[in-house]
XYZ file of C-alpha atoms in Angstrom:
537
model
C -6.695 -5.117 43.626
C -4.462 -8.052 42.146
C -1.955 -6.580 39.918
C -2.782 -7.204 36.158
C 0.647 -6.295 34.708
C 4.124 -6.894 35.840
C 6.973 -5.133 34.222
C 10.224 -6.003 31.992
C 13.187 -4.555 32.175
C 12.718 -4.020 28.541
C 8.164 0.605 26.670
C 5.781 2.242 24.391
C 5.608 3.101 22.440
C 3.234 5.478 22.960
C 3.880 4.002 19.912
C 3.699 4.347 17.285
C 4.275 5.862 17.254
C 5.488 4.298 14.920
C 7.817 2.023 16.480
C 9.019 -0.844 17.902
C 6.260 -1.122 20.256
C 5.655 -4.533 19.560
C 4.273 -7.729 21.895
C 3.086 -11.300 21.893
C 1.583 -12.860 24.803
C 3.467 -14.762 26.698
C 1.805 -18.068 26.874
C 0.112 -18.251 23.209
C 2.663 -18.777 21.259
C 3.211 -22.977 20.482
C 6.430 -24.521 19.838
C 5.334 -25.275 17.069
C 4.867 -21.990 15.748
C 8.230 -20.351 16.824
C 10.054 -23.173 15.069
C 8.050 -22.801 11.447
C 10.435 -21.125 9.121
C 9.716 -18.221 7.478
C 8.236 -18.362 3.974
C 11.164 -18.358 0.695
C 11.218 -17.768 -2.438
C 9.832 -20.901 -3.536
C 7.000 -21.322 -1.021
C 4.060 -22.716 -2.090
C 1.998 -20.080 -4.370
C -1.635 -19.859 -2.917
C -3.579 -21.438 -5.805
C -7.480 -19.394 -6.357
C -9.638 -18.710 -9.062
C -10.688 -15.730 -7.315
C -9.260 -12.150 -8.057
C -6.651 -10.680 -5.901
C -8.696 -9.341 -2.644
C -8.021 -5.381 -3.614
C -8.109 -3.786 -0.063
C -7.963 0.266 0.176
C -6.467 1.367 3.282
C -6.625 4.725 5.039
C -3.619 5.443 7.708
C -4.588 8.330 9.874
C -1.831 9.377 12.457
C 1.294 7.479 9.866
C 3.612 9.851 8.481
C 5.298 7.408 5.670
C 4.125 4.753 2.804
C 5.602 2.004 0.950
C 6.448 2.664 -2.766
C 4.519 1.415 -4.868
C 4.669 -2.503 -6.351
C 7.112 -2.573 -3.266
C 8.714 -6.441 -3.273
C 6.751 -7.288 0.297
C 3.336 -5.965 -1.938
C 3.968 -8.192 -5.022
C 4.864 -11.064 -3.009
C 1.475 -10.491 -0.956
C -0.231 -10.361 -4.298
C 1.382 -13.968 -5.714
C 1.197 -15.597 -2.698
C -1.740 -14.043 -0.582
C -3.669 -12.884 -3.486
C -4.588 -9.621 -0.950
C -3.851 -6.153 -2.754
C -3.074 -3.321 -0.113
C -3.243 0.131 -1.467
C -2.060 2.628 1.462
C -2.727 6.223 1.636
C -2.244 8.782 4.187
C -5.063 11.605 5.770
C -2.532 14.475 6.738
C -3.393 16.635 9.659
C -4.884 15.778 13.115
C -6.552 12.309 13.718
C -9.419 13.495 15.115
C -10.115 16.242 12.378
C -9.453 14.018 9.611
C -12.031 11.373 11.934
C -14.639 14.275 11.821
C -14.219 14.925 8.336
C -14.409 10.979 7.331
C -17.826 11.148 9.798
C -19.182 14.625 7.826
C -18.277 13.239 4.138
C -20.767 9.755 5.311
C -18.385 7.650 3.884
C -15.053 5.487 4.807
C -12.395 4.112 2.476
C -12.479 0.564 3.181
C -10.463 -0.337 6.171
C -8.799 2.507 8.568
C -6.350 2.144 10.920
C -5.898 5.538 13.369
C -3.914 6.501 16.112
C -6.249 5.622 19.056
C -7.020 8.151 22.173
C -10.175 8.968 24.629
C -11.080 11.314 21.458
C -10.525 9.254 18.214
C -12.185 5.928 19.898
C -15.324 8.239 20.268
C -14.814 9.560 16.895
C -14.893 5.872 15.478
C -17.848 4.799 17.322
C -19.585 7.678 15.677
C -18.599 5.985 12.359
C -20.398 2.814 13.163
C -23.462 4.408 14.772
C -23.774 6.650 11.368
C -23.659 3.025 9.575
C -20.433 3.488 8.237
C -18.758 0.694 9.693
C -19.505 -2.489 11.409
C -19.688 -3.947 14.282
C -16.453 -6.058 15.610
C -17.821 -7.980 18.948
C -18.253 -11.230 16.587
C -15.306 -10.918 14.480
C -13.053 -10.818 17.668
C -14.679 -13.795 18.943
C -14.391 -15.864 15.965
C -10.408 -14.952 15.233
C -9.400 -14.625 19.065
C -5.915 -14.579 18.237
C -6.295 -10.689 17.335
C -6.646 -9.826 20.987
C -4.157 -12.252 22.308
C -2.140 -9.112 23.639
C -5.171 -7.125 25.017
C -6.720 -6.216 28.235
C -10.343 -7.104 28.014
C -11.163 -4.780 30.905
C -9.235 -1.757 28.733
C -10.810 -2.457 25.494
C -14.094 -2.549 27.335
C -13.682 1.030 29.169
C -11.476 2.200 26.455
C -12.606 1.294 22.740
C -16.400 -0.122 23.636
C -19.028 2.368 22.071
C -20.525 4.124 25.636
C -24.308 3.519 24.223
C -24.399 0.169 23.755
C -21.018 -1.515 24.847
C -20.401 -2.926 21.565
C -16.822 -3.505 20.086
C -16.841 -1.692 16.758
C -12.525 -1.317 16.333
C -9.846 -4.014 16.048
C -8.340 -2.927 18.991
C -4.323 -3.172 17.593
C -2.286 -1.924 21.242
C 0.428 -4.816 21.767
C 2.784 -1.756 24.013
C 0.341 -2.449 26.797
C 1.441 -6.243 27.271
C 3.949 -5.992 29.542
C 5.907 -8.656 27.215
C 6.696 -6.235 24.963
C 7.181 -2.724 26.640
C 10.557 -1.657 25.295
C 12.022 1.840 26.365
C 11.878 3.754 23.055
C 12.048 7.333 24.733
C 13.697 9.753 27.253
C 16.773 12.224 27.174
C 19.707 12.366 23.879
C 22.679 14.357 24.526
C 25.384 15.511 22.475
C 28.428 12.887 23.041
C 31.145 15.245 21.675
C 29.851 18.316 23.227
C 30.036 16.146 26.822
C 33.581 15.218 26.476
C 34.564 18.486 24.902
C 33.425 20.768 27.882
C 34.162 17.518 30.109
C 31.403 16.907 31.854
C 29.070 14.414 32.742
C 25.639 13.699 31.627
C 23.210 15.571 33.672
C 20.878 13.642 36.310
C 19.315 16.104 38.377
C 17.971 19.741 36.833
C 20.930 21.748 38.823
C 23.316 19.830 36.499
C 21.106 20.411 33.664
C 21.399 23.966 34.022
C 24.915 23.404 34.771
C 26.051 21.206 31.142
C 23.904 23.537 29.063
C 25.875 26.816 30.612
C 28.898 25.092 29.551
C 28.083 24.395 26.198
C 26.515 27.773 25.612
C 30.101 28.806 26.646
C 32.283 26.668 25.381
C 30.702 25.166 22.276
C 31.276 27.388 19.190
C 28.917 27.857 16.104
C 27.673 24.789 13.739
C 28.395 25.452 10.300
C 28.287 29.163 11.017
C 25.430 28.705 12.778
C 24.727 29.002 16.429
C 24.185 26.350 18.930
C 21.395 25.335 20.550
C 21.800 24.470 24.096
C 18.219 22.696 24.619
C 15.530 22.078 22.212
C 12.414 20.287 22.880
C 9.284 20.104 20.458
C 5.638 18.947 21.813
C 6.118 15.687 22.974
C 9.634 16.547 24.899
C 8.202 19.593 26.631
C 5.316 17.555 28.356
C 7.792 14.635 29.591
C 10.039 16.921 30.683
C 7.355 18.356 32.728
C 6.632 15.602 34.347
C 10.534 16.146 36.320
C 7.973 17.975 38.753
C 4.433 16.691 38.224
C 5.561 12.996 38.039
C 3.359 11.642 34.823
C 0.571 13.446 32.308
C -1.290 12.467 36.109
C -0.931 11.784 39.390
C -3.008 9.159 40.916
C -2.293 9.364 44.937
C -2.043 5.443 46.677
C -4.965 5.829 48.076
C -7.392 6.888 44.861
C -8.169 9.827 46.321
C -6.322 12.632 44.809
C -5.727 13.204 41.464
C -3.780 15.860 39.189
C -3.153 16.482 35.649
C 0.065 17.738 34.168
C -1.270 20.788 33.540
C -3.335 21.638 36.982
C -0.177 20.561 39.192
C 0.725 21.878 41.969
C 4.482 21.741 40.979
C 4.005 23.084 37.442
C 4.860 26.397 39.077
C 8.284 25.146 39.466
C 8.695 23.565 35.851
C 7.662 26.853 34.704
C 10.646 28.783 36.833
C 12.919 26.547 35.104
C 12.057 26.738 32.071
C 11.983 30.344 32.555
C 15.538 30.237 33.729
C 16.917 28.515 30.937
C 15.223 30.642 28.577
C 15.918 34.105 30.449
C 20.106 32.791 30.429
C 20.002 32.100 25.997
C 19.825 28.118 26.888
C 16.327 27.306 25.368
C 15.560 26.771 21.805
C 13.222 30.572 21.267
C 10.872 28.381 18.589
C 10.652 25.231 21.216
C 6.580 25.947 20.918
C 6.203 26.612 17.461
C 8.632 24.740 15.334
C 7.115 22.354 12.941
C 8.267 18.476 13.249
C 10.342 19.460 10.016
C 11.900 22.198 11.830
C 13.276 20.408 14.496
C 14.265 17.358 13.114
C 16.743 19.513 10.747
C 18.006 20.744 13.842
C 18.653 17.638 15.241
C 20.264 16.559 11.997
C 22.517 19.525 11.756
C 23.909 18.800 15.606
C 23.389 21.825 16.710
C 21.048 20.674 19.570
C 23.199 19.720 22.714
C 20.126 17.903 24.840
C 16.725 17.115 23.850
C 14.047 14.411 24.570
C 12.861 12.634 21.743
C 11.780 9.133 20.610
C 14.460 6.579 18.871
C 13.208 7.265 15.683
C 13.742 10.744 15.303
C 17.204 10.886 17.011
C 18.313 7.620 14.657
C 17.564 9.837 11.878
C 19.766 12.474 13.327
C 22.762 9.997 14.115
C 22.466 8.108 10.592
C 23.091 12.305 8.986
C 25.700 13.251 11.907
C 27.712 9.811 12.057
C 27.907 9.575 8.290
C 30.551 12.912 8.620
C 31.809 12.197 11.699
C 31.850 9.207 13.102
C 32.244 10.571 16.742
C 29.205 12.784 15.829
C 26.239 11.552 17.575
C 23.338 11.935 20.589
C 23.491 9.190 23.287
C 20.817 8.363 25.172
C 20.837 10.540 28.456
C 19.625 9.179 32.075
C 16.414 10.123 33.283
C 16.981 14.023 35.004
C 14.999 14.463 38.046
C 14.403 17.349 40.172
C 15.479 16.664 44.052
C 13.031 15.907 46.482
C 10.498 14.522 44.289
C 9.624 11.129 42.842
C 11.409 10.001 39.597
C 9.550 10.827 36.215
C 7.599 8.547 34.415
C 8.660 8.552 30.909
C 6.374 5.683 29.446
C 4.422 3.011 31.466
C 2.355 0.163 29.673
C -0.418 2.789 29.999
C -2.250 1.617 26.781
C -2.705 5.361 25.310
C -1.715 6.297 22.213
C -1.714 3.020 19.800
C -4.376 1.781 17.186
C -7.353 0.572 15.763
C -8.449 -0.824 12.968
C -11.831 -0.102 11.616
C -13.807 -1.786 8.662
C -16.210 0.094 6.460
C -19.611 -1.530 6.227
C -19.495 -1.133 2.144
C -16.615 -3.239 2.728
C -17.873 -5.739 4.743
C -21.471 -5.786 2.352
C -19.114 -8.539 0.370
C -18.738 -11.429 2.904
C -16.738 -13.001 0.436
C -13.976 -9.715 0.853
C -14.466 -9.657 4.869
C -13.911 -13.191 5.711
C -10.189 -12.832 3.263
C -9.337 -9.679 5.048
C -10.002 -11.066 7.988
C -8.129 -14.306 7.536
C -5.225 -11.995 6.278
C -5.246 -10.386 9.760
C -5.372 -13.940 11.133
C -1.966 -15.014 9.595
C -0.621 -11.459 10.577
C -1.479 -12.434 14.182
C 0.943 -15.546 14.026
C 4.633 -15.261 14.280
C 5.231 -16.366 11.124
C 2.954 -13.579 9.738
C 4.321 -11.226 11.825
C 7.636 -12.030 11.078
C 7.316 -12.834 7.848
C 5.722 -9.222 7.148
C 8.700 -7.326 8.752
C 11.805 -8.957 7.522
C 10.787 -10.482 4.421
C 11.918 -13.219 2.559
C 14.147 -15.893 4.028
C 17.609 -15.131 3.012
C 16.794 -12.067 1.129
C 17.176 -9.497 4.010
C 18.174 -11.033 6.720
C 19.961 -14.594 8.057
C 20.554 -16.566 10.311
C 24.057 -16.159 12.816
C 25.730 -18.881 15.254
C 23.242 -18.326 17.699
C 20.163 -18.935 15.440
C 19.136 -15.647 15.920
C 18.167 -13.368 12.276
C 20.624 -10.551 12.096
C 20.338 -8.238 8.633
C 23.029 -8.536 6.027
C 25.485 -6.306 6.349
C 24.241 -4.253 3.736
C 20.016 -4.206 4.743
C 22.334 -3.095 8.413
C 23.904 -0.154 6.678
C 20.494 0.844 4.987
C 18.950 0.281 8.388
C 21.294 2.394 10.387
C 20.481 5.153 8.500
C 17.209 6.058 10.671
C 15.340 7.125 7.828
C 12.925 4.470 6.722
C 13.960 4.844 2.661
C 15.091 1.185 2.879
C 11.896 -0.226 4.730
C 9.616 2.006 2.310
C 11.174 0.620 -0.844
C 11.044 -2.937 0.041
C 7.824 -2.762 1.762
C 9.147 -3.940 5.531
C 6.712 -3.187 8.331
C 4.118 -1.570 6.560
C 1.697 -4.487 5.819
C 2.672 -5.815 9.582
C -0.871 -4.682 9.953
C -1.534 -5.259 13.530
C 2.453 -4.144 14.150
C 2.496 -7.755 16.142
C 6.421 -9.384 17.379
C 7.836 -12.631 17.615
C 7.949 -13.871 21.266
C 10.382 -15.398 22.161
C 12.587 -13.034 19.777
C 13.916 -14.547 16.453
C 15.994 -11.899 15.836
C 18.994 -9.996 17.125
C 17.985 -6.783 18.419
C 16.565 -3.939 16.047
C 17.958 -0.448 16.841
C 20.948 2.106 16.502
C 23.828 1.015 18.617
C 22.768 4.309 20.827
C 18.720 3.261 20.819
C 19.900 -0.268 22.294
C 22.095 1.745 25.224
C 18.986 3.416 26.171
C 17.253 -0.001 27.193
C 19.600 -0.017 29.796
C 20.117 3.961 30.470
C 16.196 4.866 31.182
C 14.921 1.747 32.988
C 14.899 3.669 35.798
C 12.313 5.978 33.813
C 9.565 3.284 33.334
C 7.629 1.525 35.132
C 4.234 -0.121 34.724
C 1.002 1.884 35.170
C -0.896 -0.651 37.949
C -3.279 1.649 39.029
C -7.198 2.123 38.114
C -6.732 4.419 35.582
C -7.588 3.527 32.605
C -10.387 0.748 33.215
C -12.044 2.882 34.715
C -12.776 4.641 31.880
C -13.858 8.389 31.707
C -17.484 9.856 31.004
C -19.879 12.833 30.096
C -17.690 15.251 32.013
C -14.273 14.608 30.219
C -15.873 14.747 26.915
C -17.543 18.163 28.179
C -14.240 19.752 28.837
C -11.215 17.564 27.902
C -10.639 19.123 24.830
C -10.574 22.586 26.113
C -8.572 21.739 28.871
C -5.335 19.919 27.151
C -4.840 22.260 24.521
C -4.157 25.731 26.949
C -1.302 24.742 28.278
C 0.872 26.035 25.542
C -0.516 29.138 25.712
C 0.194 29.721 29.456
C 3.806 27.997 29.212
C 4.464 30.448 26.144
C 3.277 33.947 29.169
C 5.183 31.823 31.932
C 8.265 30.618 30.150
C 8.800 34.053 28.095
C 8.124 35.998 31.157
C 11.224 38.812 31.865
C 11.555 37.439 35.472
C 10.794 34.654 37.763
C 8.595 36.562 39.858
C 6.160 36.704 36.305
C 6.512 33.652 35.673
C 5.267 32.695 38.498
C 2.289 35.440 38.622
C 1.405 33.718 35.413
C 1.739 30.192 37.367
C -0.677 30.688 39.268
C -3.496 32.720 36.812
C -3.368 29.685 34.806
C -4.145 27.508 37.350
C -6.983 29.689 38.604
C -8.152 29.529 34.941
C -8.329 26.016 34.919
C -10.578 25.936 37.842
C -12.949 28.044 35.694
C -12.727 25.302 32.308
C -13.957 22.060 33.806
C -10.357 21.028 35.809
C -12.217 20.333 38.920
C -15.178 18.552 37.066
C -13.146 16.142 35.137
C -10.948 15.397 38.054
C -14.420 14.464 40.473
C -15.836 12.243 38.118
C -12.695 10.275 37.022
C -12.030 10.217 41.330
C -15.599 8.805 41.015
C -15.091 6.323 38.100
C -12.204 4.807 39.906
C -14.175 4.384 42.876
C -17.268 2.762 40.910
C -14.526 0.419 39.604
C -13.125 -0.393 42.826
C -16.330 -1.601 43.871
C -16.826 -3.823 41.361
């Protein structure tokens, strides 16, 4: 099969997370449009006699707002006349889905973190009447999918009854123009050069550094160190040091594991087993909240740990602010010898987001056809721009290269990691669709140690070329997927906390037995025979 995507050196991701996984085709973009300036203060004022378009919007899966009467929302208001009101659903995505679904009614536009289980969630909405339709929408304002897959949003985001479009598909970290490497492996600077040592590539010298810190590093504020923490979303990519990716899709399409059915998860489970069994591994690594962990980070007591740039920026903006040499680096990918490097993030399309529009919204055609032109304008680069850095000259200007670099002091705010600037000036949040600027108008975003990592965990990414994900999955993954996924932590919890390697291992090997029982080998047949269906096509 032709290859769809090619990769850049520069991920997800996954993501935003909330993030910097941003894109713009590569092609779609006119002269014209990269050379329009952004807006100032005395751009034209959009005249109307209609009232400001009030717009209440639900984030489900975002962890922070804008205050209030932010700048970036009363400038919207003068010169947009579009009123965004924010507000957050704590919890899960798909519980807070299923609880939008059981209450019958939707605030009036949603955005959610999107998976195999939310997309469902939100077709449910619009077969329940809740919301509408998008199939005609997308066709009219194209420029919304101008970084989409039309073969992914088909298997992906299409409602499986009808293969209607009923989400805004918003997933710019699967176009390969824009996967940036926003994850993989911090390490304690200081601690390094204090026990003098190298950072670890291979799990040997893994084992290896964190001995030598446990040894050599003394308590943190009177408080011991922590050789290794990891919290949810490090303990599955470290994983993958022996099972490759959250799958494994063999060349030929005919084998296929998941992270958790493995056949080398035996091995990441005697290592982790190890570390815990010599004092090297965080004891609450399975049960710390994201609060938790992040004040561990902050306090530097953590020597290694996997984590996103956002996280770890917050820790360096709290550690650097005492100490200038204070700080986690970015850390090359570790791999285990003998087997294939791990796959840290791929332009895999999981984990970005859609936007969904109630239909007691959308009963006004008058308020859909402003929303929708609002998303328009976010689509361009001026929007997009526009919507993240803010008002020419305020925030950020241009340097000798004609690039836009942040004043020194919106750089100091910035630095910080911790989003307080952004929130109280309303940067990024009403960047809607989270769309770039391509080519790039500004200097790059980032910590000094998030931009070494572009360079430090190439190796780590690559692009996901395979049949995965068009393919699409069916009645048996959404039989047993979520009973499947959320067991491992159980199992690591027996395997990992066992007194010896010889029980971890006897656990090993029950758990894998148990997932033969729970619908392993069922999901695994039918996606084998999705991808083949596919292939024929």
């Amino acid at each position: 099969m032709k290859k769809r995507w090619k990769w850049l050196s520069s991920a997800l991701a996954l993501s935003v997370i909330a993030t910097s996984l941003v894109a713009c085709s590569g092609g779609n973009n006119t002269k014209k449009e990269e050379e329009q300036p952004l807006p100032t203060n005395t751009s034209d004022k959009a005249e109307t006699k209609e009232d400001p378009l009030v717009v209440n919007m639900l984030l489900i899966g975002d962890t922070i707002l804008p205050k209030e009467n932010n700048p970036m929302h009363q400038w919207l208001l003068e010169h947009k006349n579009i009123d965004l009101r924010f507000s957050l659903a704590n919890g899960e995505v798909s519980d807070q889905m299923n609880m939008l679904l059981a209450g019958g009614e939707l605030p009036d536009v949603v955005r959610y973190v999107t998976n195999e289980l939310s997309n469902s969630i939100a077709n449910k909405w619009a077969d329940a009447g809740l919301s509408i339709r998008t199939d005609e929408l997308l066709a009219k304002y194209p420029n919304l999918l101008k970084y989409s897959d039309s073969d992914y949003n088909a298997a992906v985001f299409a409602n499986k009854k009808d293969g209607s479009m009923n989400v805004i598909p918003s997933n710019p970290a699967s176009h390969p123009d824009v996967a940036q490497k926003i994850l993989g492996f911090f390490v304690k600077e200081d601690w390094l050069k204090q026990v003098g040592m190298e950072a670890p590539k291979t799990t040997d010298e893994l084992f290896e550094v964190l001995m030598a810190f446990k040894e050599q590093i003394a308590n943190v504020d009177g408080k011991p160190i922590i050789p290794m923490s990891l919290d949810h979303m490090g303990r599955q990519n470290f994983m993958y040091t022996w099972t490759k990716n959250w799958y494994d899709l063999s060349e030929d399409h005919k084998t296929l594991y998941w992270w958790f059915n493995h056949p080398n998860i035996e091995e990441y489970m005697v290592f982790m087993n190890k570390l815990y069994v010599n004092g090297l591994l965080d004891r609450e690594f399975l049960t710390q909240q994201p609060d938790q962990y992040q004040a561990k980070l902050s306090s530097g007591r953590v020597g290694i740990t996997f984590q996103t740039h956002v996280p770890m920026d917050t820790a360096n903006g709290v550690l650097k602010a005492s100490d200038p040499n204070s700080r986690y680096v970015p850390n090359p990918p570790i791999r285990q010898e003998g087997l294939p490097l791990p796959i840290y993030a791929s332009t895999s399309y999981g984990m970005f987001e859609g936007i969904v529009i109630s239909k007691k919204f959308a009963a006004n055609e008058r308020n859909l056809e402003r929303f929708m032109e609002f998303l328009d304008w976010n689509a361009t680069n001026e929007g997009s721009f526009f919507l993240s850095h803010g008002v020419d000259s305020e925030y950020y200007v241009k340097n000798a290269d004609g690039l836009y670099e942040p004043k020194p002091e919106v750089k100091a705010e910035l630095d910080k990691g911790d989003a307080v600037f952004e929130a109280s000036e309303g940067l990024k949040f009403y960047n809607l669709l989270k769309y770039p600027v391509l080519p790039s108008m500004e200097v790059k975003a980032g910590t000094e140690e998030f931009i070494m990592g572009e360079t430090i965990w190439a190796e780590g990414y690559t692009v996901d070329d395979n049949l995965f994900n068009p393919a699409g999955t069916g009645p048996e993954w959404d039989k047993h997927w979520g009973n499947l996924w959320p067991e491992i932590d159980k199992w690591q919890a027996k395997a990992i906390f066992a007194k010896d390697e010889a029980e971890a291992r006897k656990v090993t090997q029950e758990m894998l037995a148990h997932f033969e029982k729970i619908g392993a080998p069922e999901v695994t047949e039918e996606k084998l025979r999705l991808i083949e269906e596919y292939l024929n096509k």
